[in-house]
PDB file of C-alpha atoms and ligand atoms in Angstrom:
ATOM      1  CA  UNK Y1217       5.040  -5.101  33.104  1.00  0.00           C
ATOM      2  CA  UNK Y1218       8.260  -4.898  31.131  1.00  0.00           C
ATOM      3  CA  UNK Y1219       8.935  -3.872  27.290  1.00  0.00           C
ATOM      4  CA  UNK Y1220      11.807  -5.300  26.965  1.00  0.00           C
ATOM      5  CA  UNK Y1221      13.085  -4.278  22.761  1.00  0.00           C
ATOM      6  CA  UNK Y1222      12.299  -3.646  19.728  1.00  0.00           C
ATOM      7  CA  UNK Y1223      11.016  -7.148  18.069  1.00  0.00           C
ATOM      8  CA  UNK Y1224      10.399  -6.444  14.789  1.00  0.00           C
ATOM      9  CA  UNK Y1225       9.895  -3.813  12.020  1.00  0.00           C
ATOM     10  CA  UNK Y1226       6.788  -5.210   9.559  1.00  0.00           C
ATOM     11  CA  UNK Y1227       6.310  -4.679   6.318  1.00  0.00           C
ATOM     12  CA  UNK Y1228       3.182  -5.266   4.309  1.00  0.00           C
ATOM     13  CA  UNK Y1229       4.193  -7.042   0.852  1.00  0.00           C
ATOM     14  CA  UNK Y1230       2.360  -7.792  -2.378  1.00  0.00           C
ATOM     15  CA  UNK Y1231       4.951 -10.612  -3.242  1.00  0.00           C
ATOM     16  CA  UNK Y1232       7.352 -11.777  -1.101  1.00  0.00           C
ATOM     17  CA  UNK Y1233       9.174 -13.641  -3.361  1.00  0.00           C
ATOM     18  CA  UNK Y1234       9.415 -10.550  -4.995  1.00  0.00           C
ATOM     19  CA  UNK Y1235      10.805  -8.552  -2.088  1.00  0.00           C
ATOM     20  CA  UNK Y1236      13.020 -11.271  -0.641  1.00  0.00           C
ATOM     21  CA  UNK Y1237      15.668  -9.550  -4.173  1.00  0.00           C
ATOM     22  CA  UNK Y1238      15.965  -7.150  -2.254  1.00  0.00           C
ATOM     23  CA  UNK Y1239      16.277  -8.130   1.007  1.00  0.00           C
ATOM     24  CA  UNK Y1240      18.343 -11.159   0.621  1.00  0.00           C
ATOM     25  CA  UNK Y1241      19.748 -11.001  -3.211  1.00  0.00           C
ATOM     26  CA  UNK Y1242      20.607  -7.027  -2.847  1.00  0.00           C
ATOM     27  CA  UNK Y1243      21.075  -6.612   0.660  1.00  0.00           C
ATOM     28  CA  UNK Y1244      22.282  -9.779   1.946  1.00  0.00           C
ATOM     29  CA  UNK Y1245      19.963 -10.227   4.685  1.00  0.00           C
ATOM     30  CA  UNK Y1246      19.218 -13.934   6.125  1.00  0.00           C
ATOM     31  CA  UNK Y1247      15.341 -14.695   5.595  1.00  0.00           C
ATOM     32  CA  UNK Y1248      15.586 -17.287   7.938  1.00  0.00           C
ATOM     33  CA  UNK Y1249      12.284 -18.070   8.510  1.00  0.00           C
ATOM     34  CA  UNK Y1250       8.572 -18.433   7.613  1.00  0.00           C
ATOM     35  CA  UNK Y1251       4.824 -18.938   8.283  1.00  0.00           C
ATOM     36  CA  UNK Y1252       1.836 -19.393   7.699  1.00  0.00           C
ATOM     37  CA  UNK Y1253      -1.020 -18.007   9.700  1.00  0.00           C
ATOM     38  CA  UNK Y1254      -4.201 -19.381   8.040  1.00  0.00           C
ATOM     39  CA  UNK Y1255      -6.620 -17.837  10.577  1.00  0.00           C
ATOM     40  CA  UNK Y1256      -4.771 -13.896   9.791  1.00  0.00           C
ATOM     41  CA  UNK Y1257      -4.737 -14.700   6.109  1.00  0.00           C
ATOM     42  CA  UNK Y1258      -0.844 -14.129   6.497  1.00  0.00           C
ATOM     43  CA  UNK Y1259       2.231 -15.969   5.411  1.00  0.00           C
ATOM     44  CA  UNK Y1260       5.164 -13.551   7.116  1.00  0.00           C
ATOM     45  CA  UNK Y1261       8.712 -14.085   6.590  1.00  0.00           C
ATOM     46  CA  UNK Y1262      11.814 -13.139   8.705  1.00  0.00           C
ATOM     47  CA  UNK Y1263      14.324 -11.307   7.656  1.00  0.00           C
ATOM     48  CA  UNK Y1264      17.705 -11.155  10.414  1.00  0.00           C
ATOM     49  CA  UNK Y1265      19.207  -7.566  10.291  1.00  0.00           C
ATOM     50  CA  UNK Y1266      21.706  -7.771  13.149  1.00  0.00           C
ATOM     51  CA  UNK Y1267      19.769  -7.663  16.589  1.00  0.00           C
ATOM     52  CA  UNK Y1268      17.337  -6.703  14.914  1.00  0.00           C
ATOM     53  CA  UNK Y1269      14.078  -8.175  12.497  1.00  0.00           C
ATOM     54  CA  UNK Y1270      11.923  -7.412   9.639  1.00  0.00           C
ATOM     55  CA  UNK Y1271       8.489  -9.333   9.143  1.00  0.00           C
ATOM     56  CA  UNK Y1272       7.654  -9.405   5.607  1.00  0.00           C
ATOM     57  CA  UNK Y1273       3.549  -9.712   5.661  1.00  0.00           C
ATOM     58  CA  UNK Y1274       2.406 -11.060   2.107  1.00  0.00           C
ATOM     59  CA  UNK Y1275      -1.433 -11.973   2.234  1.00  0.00           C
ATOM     60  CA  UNK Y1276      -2.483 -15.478   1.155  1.00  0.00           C
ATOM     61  CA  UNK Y1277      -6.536 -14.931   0.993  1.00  0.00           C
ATOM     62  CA  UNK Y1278      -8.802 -11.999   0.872  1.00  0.00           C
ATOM     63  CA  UNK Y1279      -9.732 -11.559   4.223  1.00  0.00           C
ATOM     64  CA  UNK Y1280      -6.130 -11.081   5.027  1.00  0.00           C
ATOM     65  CA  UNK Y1281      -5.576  -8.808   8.304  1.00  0.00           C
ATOM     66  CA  UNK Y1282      -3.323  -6.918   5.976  1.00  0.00           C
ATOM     67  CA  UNK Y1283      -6.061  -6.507   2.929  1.00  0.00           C
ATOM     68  CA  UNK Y1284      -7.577  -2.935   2.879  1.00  0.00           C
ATOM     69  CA  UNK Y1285      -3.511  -1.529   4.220  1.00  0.00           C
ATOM     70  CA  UNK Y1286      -2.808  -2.955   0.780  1.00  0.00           C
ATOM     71  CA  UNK Y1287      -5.918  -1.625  -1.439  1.00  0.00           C
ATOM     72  CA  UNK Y1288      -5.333   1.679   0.367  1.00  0.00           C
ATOM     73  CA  UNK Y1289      -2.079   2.333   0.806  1.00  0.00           C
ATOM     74  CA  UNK Y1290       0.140  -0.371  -1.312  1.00  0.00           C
ATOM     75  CA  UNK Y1291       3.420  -1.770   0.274  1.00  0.00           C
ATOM     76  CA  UNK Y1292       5.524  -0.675   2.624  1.00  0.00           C
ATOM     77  CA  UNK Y1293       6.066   0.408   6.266  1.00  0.00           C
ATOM     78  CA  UNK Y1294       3.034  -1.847   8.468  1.00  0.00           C
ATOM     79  CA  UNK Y1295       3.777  -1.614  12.352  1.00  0.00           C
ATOM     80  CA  UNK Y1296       6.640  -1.438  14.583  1.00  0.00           C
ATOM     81  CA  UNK Y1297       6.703  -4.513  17.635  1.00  0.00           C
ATOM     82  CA  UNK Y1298       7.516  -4.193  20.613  1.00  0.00           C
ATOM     83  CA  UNK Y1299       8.908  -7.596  22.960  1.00  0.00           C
ATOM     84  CA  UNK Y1300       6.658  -7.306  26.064  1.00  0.00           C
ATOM     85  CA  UNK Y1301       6.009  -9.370  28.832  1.00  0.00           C
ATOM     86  CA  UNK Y1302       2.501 -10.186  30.812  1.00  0.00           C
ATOM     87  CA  UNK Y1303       0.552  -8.961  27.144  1.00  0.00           C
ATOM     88  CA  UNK Y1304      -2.713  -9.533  29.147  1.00  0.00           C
ATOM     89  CA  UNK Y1305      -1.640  -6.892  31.881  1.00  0.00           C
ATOM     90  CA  UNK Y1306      -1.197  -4.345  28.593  1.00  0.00           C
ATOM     91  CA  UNK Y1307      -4.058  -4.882  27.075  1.00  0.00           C
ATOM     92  CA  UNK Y1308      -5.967  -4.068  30.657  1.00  0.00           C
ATOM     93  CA  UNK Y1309      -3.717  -1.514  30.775  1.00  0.00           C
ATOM     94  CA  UNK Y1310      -4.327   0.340  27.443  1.00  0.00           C
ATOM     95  CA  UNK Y1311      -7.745   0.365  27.467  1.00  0.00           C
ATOM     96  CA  UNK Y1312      -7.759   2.088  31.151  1.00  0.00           C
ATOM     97  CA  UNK Y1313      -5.211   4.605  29.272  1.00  0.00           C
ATOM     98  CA  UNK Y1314      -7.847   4.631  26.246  1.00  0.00           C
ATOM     99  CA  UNK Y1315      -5.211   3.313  24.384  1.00  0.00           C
ATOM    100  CA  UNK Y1316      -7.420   1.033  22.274  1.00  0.00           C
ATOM    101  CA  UNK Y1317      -6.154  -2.508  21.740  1.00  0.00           C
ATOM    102  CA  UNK Y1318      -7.851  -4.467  18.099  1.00  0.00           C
ATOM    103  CA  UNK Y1319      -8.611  -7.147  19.813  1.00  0.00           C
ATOM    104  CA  UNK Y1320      -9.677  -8.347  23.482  1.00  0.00           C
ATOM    105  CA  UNK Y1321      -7.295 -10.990  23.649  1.00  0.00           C
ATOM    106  CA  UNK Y1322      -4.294 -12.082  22.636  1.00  0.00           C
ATOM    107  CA  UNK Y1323      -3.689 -13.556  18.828  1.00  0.00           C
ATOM    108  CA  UNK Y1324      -1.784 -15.900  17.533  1.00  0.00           C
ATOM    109  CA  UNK Y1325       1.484 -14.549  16.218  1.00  0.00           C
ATOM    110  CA  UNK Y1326       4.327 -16.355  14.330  1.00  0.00           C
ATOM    111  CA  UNK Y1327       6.229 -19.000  16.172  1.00  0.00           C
ATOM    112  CA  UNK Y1328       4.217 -19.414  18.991  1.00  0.00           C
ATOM    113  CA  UNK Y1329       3.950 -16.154  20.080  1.00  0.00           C
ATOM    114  CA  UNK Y1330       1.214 -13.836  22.047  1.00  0.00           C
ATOM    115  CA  UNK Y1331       0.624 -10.449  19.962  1.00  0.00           C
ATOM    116  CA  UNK Y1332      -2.140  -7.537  20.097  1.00  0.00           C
ATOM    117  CA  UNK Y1333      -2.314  -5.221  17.910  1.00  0.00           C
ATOM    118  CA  UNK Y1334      -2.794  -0.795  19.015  1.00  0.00           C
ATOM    119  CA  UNK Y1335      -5.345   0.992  16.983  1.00  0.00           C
ATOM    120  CA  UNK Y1336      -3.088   3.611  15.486  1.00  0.00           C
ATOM    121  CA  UNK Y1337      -5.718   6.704  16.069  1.00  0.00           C
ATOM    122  CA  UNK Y1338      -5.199   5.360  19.863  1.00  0.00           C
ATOM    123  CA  UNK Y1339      -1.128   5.565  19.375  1.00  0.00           C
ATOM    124  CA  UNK Y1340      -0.741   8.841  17.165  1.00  0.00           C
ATOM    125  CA  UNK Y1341      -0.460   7.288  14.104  1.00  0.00           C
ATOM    126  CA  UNK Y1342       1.525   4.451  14.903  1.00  0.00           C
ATOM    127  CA  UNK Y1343       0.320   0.673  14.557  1.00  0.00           C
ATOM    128  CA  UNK Y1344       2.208  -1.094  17.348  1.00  0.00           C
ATOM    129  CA  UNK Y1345       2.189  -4.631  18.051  1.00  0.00           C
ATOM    130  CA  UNK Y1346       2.765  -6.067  21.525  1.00  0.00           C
ATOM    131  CA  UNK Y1347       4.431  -9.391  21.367  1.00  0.00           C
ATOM    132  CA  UNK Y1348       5.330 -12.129  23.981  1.00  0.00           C
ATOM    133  CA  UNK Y1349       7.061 -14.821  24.140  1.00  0.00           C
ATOM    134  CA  UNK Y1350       8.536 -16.994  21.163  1.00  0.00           C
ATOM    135  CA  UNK Y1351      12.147 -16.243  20.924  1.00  0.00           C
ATOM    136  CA  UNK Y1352      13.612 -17.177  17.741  1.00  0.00           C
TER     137      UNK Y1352
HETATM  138 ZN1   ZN L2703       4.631  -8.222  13.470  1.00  0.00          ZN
END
């Protein structure tokens, strides 16, 4: 098991088109990069900030992963993700640690990638993603 970086920063969004002013107009930031994941009810969007990424999240149907986060608590700061490799060996891992992971197995992510998401009442607070693979 290695955890290799910090992936990505995500960001829930009511409009991205709205948010990509800031990011790209205002701040000059390359959004370089987008889709959509159907099956989450996501379209996400990547934004380059040096070595570094944010994920713009803008729901595209109702029973969007990101829904009630946006009834409840509006736009803004979603989950920090961490680059891992062997995901399945964390998620065994985490729930021997009663870490809890949302789901049993591995999602589809943007780009090909593995991710699970970490309950946050599990993490203290904090909604971390594991990601493999799918360099971009
Ligand atoms: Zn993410």
């Amino acid at each position: 098991m290695r955890t290799q970086k910090i992936d990505h920063i995500g960001i829930a969004v009511k409009s991205a088109e709205e948010r990509i002013k800031l990011y790209r107009d205002l701040l000059g930031l390359d959004v370089y990069y987008s889709e959509e994941l159907p099956e989450r009810g996501l379209k996400v969007y990547f934004v380059k900030i040096g070595e570094s990424r944010f994920e713009l999240l803008e729901e595209i149907s109702e029973n969007s992963e990101i829904h009630s986060f946006l009834e409840k608590r509006g736009e803004g700061f979603h989950h920090i993700a961490l680059k891992v490799e062997n995901i399945e060996e964390y998620i065994n891992k985490a729930k021997e640690l009663g870490i809890k992971p949302l789901s049993e197995q591995p999602q589809k992510g943007a780009h090909g990638t593995k991710v699970v998401f970490l309950h946050p009442k599990t993490t203290g607070g904090l909604l971390i993603e594991l990601v493999e693979g799918g360099e971009l």
